[in-house]
Coordinates of C-alpha atoms and ligand atoms in Angstrom, one line a residue:
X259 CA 83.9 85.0 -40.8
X260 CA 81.9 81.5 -41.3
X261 CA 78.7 81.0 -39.8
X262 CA 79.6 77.8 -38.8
X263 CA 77.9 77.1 -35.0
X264 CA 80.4 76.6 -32.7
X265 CA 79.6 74.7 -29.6
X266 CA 80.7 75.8 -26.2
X267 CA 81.1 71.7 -24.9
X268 CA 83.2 70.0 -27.3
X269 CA 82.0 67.1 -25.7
X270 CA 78.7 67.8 -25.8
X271 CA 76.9 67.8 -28.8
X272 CA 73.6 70.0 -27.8
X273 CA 71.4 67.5 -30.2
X274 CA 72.1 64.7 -27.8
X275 CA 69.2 64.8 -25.7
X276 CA 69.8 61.5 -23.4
X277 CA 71.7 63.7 -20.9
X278 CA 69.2 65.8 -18.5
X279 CA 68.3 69.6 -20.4
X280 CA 69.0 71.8 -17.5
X281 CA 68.4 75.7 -18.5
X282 CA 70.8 78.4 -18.5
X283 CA 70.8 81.8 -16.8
X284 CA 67.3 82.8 -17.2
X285 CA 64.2 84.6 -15.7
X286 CA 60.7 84.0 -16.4
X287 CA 58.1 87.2 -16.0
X288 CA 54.5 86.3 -15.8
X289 CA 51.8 88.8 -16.6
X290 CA 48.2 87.5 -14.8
X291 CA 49.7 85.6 -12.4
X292 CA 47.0 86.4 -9.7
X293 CA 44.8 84.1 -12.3
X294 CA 43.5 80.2 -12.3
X295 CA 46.4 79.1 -14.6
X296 CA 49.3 80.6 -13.0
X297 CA 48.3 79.7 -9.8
X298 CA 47.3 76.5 -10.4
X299 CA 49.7 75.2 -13.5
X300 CA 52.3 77.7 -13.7
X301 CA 54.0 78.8 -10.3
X302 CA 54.0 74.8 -9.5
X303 CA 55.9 73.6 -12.7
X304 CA 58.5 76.2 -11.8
X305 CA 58.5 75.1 -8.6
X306 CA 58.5 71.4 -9.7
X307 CA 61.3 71.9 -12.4
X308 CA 63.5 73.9 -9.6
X309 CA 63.4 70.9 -7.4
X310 CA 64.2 68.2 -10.1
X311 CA 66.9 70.5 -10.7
X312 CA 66.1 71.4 -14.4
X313 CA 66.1 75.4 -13.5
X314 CA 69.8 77.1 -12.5
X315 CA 70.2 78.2 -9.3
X316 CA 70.0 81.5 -9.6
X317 CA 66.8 81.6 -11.6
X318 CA 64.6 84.4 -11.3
X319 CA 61.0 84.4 -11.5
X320 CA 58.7 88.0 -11.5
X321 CA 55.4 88.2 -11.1
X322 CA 53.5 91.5 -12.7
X323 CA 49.9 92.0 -11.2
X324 CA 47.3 95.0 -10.3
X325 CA 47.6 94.4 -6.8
X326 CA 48.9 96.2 -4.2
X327 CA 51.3 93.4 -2.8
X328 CA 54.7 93.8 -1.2
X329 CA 57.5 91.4 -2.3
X330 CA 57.2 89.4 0.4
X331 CA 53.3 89.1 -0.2
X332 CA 53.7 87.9 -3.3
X333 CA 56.4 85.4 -2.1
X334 CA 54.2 83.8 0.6
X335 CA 51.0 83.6 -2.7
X336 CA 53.5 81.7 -4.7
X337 CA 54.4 79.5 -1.8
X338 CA 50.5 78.4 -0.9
X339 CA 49.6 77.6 -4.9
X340 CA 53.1 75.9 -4.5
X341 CA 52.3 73.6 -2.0
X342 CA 48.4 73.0 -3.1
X343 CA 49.7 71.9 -6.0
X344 CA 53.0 70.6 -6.6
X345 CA 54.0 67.4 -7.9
X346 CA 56.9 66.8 -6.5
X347 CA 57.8 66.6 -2.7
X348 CA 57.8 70.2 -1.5
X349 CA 61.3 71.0 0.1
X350 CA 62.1 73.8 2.1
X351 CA 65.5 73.9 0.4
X352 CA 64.2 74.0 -3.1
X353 CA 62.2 76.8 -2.1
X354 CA 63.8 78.8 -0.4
X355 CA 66.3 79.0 -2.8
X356 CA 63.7 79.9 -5.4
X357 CA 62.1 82.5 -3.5
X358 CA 65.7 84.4 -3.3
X359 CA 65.1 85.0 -7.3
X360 CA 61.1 86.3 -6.9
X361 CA 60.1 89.6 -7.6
X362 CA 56.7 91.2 -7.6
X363 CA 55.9 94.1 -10.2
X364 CA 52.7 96.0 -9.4
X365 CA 50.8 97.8 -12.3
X366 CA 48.5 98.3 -14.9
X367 CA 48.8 97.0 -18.4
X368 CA 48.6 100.9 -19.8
X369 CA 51.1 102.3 -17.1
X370 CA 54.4 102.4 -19.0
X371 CA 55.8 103.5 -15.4
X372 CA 55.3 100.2 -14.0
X373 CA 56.9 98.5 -17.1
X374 CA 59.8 100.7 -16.4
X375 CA 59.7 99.3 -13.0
X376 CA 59.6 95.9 -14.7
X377 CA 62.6 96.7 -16.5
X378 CA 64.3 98.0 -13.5
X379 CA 63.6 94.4 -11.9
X380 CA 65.2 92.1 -14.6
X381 CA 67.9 93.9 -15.0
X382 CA 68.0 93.9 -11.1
X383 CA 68.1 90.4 -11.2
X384 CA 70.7 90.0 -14.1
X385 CA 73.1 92.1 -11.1
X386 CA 72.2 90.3 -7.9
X387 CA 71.2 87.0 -9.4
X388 CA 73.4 86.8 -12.7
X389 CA 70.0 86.3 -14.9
X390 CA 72.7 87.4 -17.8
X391 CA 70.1 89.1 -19.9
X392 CA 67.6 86.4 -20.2
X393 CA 64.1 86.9 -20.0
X394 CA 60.9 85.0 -20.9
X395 CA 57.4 86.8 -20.6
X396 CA 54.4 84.3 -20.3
X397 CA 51.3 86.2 -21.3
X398 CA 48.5 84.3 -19.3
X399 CA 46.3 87.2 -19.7
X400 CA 43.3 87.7 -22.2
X401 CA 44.1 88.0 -25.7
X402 CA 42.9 91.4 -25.9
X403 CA 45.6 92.4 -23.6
X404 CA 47.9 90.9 -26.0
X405 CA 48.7 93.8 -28.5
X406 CA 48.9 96.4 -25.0
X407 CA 51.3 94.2 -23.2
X408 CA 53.5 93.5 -26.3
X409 CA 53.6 97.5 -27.2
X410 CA 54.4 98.2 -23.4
X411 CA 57.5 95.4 -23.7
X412 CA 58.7 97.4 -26.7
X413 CA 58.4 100.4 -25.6
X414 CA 60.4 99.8 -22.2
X415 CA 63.1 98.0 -24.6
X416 CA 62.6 94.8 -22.0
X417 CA 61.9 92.9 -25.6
X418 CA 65.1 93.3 -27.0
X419 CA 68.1 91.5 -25.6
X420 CA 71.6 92.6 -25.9
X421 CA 74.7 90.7 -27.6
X422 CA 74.5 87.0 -26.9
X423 CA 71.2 87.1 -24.3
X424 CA 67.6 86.4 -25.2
X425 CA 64.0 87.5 -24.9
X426 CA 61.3 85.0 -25.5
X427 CA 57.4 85.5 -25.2
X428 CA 54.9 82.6 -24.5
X429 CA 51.4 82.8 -25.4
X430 CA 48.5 81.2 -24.0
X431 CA 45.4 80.2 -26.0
X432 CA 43.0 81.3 -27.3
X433 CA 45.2 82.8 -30.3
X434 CA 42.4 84.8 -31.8
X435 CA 39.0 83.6 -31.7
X436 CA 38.5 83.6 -35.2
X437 CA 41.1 83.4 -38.4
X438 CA 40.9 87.4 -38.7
X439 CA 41.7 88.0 -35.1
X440 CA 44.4 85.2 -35.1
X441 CA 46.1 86.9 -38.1
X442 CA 45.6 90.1 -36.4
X443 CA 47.1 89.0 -33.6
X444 CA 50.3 87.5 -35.1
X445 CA 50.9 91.1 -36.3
X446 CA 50.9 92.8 -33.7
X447 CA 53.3 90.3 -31.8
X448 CA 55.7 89.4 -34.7
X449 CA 56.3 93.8 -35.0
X450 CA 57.7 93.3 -30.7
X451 CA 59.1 90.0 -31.0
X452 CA 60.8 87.6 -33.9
X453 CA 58.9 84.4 -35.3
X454 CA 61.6 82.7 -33.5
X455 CA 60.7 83.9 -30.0
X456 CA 57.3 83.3 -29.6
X457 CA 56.2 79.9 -27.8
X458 CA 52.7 79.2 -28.6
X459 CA 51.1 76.9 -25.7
X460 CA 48.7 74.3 -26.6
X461 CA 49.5 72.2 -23.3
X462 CA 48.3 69.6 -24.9
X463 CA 51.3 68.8 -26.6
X464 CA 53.6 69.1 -23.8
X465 CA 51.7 65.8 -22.0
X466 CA 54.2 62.5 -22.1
X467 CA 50.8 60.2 -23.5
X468 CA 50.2 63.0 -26.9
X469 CA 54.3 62.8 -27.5
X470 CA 53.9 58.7 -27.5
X471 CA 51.4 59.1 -30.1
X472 CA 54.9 59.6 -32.6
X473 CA 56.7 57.1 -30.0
X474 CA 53.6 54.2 -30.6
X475 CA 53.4 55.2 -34.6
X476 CA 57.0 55.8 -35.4
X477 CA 58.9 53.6 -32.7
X478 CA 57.1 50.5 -34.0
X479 CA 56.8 48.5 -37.1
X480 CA 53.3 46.9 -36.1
X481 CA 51.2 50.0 -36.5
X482 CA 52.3 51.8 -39.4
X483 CA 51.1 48.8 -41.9
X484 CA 47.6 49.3 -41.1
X485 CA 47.3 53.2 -40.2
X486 CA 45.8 53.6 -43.2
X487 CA 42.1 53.6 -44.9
X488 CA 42.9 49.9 -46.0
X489 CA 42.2 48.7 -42.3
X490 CA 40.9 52.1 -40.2
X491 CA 37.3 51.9 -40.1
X492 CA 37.1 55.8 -37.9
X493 CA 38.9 57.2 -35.3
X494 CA 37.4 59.0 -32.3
X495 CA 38.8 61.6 -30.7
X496 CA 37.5 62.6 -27.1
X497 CA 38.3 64.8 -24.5
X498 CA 35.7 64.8 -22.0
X499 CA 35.6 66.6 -18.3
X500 CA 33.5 65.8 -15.4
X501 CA 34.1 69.9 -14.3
X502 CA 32.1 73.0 -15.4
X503 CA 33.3 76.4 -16.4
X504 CA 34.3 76.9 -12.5
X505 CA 35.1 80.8 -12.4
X506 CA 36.2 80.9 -16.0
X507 CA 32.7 82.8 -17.1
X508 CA 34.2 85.8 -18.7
X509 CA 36.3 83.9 -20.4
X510 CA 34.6 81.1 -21.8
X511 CA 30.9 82.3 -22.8
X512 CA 31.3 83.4 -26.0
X513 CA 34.1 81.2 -26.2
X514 CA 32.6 77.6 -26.2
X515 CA 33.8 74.2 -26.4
X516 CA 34.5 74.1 -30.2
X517 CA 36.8 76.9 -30.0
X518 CA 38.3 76.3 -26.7
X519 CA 38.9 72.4 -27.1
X520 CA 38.3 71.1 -30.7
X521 CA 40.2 74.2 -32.8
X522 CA 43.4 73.7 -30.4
X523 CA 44.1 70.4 -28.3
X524 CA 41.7 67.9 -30.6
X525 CA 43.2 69.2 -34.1
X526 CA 46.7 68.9 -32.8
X527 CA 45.6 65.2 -31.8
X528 CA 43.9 64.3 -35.0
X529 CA 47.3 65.8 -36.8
X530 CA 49.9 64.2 -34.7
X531 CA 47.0 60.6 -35.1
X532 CA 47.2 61.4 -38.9
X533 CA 50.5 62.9 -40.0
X534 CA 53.0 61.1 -42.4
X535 CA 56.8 59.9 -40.8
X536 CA 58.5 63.6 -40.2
X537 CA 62.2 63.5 -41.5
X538 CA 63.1 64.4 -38.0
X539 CA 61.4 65.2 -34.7
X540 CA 62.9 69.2 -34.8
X541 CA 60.1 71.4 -35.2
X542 CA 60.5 72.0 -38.8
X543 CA 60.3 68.9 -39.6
X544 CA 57.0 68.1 -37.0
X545 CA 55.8 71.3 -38.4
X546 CA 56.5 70.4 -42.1
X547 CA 53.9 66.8 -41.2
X548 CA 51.6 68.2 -39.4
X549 CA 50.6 71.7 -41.6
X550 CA 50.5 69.6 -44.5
X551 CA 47.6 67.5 -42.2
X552 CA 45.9 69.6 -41.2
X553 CA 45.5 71.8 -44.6
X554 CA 43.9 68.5 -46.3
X555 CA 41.6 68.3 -43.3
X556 CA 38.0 68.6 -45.1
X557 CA 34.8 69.5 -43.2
X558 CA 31.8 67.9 -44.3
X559 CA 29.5 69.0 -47.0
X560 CA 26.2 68.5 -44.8
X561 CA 27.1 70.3 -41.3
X562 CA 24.3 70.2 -39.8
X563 CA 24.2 66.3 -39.9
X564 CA 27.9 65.9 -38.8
X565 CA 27.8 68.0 -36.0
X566 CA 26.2 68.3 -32.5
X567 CA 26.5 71.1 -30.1
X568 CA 24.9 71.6 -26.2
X569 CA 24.7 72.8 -23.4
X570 CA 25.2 71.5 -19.9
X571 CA 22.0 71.2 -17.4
X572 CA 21.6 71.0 -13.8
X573 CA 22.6 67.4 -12.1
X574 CA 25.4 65.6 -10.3
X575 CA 28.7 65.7 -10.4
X576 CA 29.8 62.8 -7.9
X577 CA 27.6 63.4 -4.9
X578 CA 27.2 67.1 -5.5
X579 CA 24.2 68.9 -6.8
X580 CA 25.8 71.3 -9.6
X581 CA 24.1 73.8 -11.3
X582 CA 22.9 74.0 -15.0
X583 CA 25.5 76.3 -17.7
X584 CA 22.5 79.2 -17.8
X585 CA 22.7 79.5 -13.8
X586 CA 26.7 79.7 -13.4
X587 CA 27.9 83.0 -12.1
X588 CA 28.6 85.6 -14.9
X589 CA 26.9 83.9 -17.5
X590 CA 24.1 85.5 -19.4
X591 CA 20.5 83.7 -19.0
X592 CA 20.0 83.5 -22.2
X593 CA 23.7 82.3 -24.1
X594 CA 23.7 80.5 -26.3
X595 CA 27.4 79.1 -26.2
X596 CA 27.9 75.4 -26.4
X597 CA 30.2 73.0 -24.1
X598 CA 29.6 69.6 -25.5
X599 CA 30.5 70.1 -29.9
X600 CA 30.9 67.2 -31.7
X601 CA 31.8 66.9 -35.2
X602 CA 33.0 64.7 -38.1
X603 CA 36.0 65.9 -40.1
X604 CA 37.7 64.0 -43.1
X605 CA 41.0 64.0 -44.2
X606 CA 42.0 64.7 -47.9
X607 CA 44.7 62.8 -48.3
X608 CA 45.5 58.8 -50.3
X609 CA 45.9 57.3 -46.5
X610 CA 42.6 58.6 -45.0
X611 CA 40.3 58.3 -47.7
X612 CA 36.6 57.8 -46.9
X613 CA 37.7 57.3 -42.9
X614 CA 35.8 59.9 -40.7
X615 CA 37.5 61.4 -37.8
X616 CA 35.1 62.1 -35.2
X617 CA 35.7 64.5 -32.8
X618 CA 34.0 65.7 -29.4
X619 CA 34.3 67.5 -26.0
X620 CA 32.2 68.8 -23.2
X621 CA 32.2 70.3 -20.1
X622 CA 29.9 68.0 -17.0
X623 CA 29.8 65.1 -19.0
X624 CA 30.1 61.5 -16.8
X625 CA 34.0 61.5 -16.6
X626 CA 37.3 62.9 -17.4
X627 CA 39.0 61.0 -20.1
X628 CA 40.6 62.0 -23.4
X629 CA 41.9 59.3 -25.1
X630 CA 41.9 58.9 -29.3
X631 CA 40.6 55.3 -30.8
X632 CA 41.7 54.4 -33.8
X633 CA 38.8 51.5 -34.5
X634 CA 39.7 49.0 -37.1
X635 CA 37.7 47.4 -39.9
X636 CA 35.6 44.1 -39.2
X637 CA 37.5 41.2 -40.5
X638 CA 36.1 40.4 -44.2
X639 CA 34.9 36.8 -43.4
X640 CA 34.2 35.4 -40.0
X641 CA 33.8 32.1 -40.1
X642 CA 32.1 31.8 -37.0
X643 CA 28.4 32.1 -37.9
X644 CA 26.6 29.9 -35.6
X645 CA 28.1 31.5 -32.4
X646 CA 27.5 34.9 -30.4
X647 CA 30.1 36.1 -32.5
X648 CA 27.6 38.7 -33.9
X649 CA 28.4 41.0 -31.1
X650 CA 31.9 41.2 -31.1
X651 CA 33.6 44.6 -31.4
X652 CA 35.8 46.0 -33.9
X653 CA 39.3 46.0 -33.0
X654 CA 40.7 49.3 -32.1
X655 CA 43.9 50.7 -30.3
X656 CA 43.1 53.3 -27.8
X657 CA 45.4 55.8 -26.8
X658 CA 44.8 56.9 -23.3
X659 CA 45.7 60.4 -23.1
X660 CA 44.4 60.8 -19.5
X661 CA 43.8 60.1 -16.8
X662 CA 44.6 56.6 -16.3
X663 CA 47.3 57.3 -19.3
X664 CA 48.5 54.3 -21.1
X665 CA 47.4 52.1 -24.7
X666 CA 44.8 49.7 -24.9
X667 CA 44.5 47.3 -27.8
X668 CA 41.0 45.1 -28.1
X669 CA 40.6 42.2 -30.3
X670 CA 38.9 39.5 -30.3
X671 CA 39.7 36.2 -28.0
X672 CA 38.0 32.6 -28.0
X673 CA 36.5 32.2 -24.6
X674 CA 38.0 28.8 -22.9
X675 CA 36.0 25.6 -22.4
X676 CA 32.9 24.6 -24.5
X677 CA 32.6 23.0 -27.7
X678 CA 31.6 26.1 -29.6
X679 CA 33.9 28.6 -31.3
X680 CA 32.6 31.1 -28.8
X681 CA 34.7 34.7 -29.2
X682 CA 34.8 37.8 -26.8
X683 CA 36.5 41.2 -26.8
X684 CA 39.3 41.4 -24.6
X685 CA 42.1 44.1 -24.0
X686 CA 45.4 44.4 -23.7
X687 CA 46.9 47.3 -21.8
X688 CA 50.0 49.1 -21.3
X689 CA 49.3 51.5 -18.2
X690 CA 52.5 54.4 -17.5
X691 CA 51.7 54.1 -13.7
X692 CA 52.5 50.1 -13.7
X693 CA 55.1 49.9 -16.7
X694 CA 57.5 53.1 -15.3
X695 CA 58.5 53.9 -11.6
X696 CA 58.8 57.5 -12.9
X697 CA 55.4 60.0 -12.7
X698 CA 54.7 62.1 -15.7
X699 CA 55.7 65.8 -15.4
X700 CA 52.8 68.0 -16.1
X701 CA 52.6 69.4 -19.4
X702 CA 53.5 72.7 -18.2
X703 CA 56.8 72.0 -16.8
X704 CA 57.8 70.5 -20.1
X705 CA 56.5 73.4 -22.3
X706 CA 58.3 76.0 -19.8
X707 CA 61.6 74.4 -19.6
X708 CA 61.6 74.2 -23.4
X709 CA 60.7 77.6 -23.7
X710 CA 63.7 78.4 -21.1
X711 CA 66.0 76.1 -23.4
X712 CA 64.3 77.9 -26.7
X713 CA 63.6 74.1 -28.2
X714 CA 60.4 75.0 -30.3
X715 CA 59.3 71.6 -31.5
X716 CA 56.2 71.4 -29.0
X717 CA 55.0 74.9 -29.8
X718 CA 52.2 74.6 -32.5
X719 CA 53.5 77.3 -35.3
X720 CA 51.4 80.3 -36.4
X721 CA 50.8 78.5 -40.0
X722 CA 49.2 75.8 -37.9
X723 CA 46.8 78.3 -35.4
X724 CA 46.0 79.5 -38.6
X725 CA 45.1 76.3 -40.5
X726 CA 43.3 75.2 -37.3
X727 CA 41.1 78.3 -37.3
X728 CA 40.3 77.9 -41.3
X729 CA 39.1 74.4 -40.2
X730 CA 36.7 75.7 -37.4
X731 CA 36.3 79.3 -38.5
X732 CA 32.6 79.7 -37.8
X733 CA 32.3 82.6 -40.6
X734 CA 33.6 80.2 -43.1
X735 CA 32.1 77.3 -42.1
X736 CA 28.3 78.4 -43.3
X737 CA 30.1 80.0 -46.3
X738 CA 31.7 76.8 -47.6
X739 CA 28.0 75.5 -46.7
X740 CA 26.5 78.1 -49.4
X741 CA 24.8 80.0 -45.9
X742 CA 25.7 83.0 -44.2
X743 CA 25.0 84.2 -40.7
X744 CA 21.8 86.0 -40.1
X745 CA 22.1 89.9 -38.8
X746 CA 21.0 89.4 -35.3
Ligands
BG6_1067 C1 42.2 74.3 -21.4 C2 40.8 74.7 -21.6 O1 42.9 74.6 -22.5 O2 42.2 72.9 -21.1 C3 39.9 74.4 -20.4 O3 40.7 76.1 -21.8 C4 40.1 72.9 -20.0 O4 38.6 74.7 -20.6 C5 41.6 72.5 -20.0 O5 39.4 72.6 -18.8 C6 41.7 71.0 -19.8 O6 43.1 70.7 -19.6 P1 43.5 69.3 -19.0 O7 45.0 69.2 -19.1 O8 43.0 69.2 -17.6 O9 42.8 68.2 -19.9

């Protein structure tokens, strides 16, 4: 027999993407979904891509939880973070035909019993709801739980599919908290589950502005000429947030902002800023770019000069009074974990030579903006000496990741009337919200359909978690330095 692919639409070749991706036959299962994420990102995506018509009618969705909840408790929980949160219009037909498909599991990680109740559910809901064998599992649960959960799937044989039908897993960051644990990590999820189905979230990448960043550099024969170290004087990379930790102390002391934000969302960033032309957008080819990137990435030799790190105080946060990091609930008087890291990082290769990429995030800083800005180089003459042309900025192209999501170019503009050669920075802006009637999906609603579809190009590959983590390893970081940690 040939291996040949055959396709089951002759007149559909499944590469074409311009017609609407509408999943198949599927469930999802989420593990933690009494938490913050599932409540307030996951259950409305799935909600959101049911009523743009993106999931198939008789999708299933399970959630698996310690509570003691009854079906129809768990249906009325989804329904409220529904309609707190959803982007889309909330329609009593869209959900109600959604909550036909949910189940509710209740048990403990360590309890195989409940994962054969589990088990008993999807294949349930492959009878009454023609699921056909297709199941994703979103872990949005500690990474400790990890290696538990994944042995539990095994063992109850709800991670192997039969003939034709699939079984996917999704991760959610942190993957590892160091490059040992990540590695560790991999292993014990690649023995339940094949490379090809696990889907890594970094939600960064499923947000419309981080895709444009290939759109603005590849779609486009102004930028390419002068991405380079002939006419980039930096880039800056920031992702700042006006919110604290909020109830995430047990997960993020300990954690901090460098390994939470930089190692994840502001590496992918910097890779997708600084990547060469991939041959294709499929994920090999992405993935091809982007680990060659981010292996040249080069910390520099003097760390204690090119980086920053702090903690937020006590003050305001619009008109309210909000405590100091050391006074949060759950956190330990005396932590020493960071939410504001900065650092410079370099890039090894002929394009970026000598051109620092500076990155930074915190937690309670002034506003919420991420946005990368890719500053130019002064012009070499300007022949406008005698005027206040001193103070004019560099030009730079800011990519506005969020909120107000859109590109900004500033240059340099002669301001009218007057005799003198008098110049100003101005901008120029494309905005999404005045250029497109459309609103953005949220990243999540993306990343799940794709999962659902099994289109991997917007999952960030193990090779990559694991470059990432050699960048930002903290063990590694004072040995390339010549130091080593202290024995507390
Ligand atoms: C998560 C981090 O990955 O991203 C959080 O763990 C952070 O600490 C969040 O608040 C920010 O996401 P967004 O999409 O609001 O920028």
């Amino acid at each position: 027999m040939s291996n040949t692919p055959t396709w089951t639409n002759p007149l559909r070749d499944p590469r074409d993407l311009r017609l609407p991706r509408i999943a198949g036959p599927c469930s999802l299962v989420i593990f933690g979904v009494t938490g913050d994420l599932a409540q307030k990102k996951l259950l409305p995506a799935v909600y959101d891509l049911a009523n743009r018509g993106l999931l198939p009618p008789s999708f299933g969705l399970t959630g698996f939880a310690r509570r003691d909840w009854t079906n129809e408790h768990f249906i009325e929980f989804v329904k409220t973070a529904v309609k707190a949160r959803c982007r889309t219009p909330f329609k009593e037909s869209t959900w109600e035909n959604l909550a036909k498909g949910i189940r509710f599991v209740q048990g403990t990680f360590d309890d195989p019993a409940a994962f054969e109740r589990l088990s008993n559910t999807v294949q349930e809901l492959d009878r009454d709801r023609g699921t056909q064998g297709n199941h994703a599992f979103y872990m949005s649960v500690p990474p400790r739980a990890f290696p538990l959960v994944s042995k539990q799937l095994a063992a109850s044989g709800l991670s192997r599919s039969s003939e034709g039908a699939w079984r996917r897993v999704i991760i959610e960051k942190p993957f590892g908290h160091d490059l040992q644990s990540a590695k560790e990590l991999d292993r014990v999820v690649s023995e339940v589950f094949d490379p090809s189905s696990v889907f890594r979230i970094d939600h960064y990448l499923g947000k419309e502005t981080v895709q444009n960043i290939l759109a603005l550099r590849f779609a486009n024969e102004m930028y390419e000429p002068i991405w380079n170290s002939n006419y980039v004087d930096h880039v800056q990379i920031t992702m700042a947030e006006d919110i604290g930790i909020g109830g995430r102390a047990g997960y993020y002391d300990g954690i901090g902002a460098a390994r939470d934000i930089i190692q994840n969302h502001l590496l992918q960033l910097m890779a997708l800023t600084a990547m060469e032309e991939p041959v294709s957008f499929s994920a090999q080819d992405l993935t091809a770019e982007k680990t060659k990137v981010l292996s040249a990435i080069r910390l520099p030799k003097d760390l204690r000069a090119n980086t920053a790190r702090g903690q937020y105080a006590r003050g305001w946060q619009g008109s309210h009074e909000v405590v100091g990091y050391l006074d949060e609930k759950g956190i330990d008087k005396s932590s020493t974990t960071e939410t504001y890291a900065a650092i410079r990082l370099d890039v090894d290769t002929r394009r970026w030579a000598g051109v620092p990429f500076y990155l930074r995030t915190g937690k309670r800083l002034g506003k919420r903006v991420t946005e990368i800005a890719v500053v130019f180089k002064r012009a070499p003459h300007l022949p406008f000496e005698q005027t206040a042309v001193r103070e004019l900025g560099s030009n730079a192209v800011v990519i506005r990741v969020q909120p107000d999501e859109g590109v900004t170019m500033r240059f340099g503009a002669k301001v009218p009337g007057g005799s003198a050669m008098e110049v100003r920075d101005v901008s120029m802006d494309f905005s999404y919200g005045r250029s497109f009637t459309e609103s953005s999906p949220e990243a999540y609603e993306r990343l799940i359909l794709d999962v659902l579809l099994g289109d991997p190009p917007l999952f960030p590959t193990t090779e990559e978690v694991d470059l990432s983590w050699k960048i930002l390893d903290p063990d590694e970081m004072l040995a390339r330095d010549g130091r080593h940690w202290r024995m507390p």
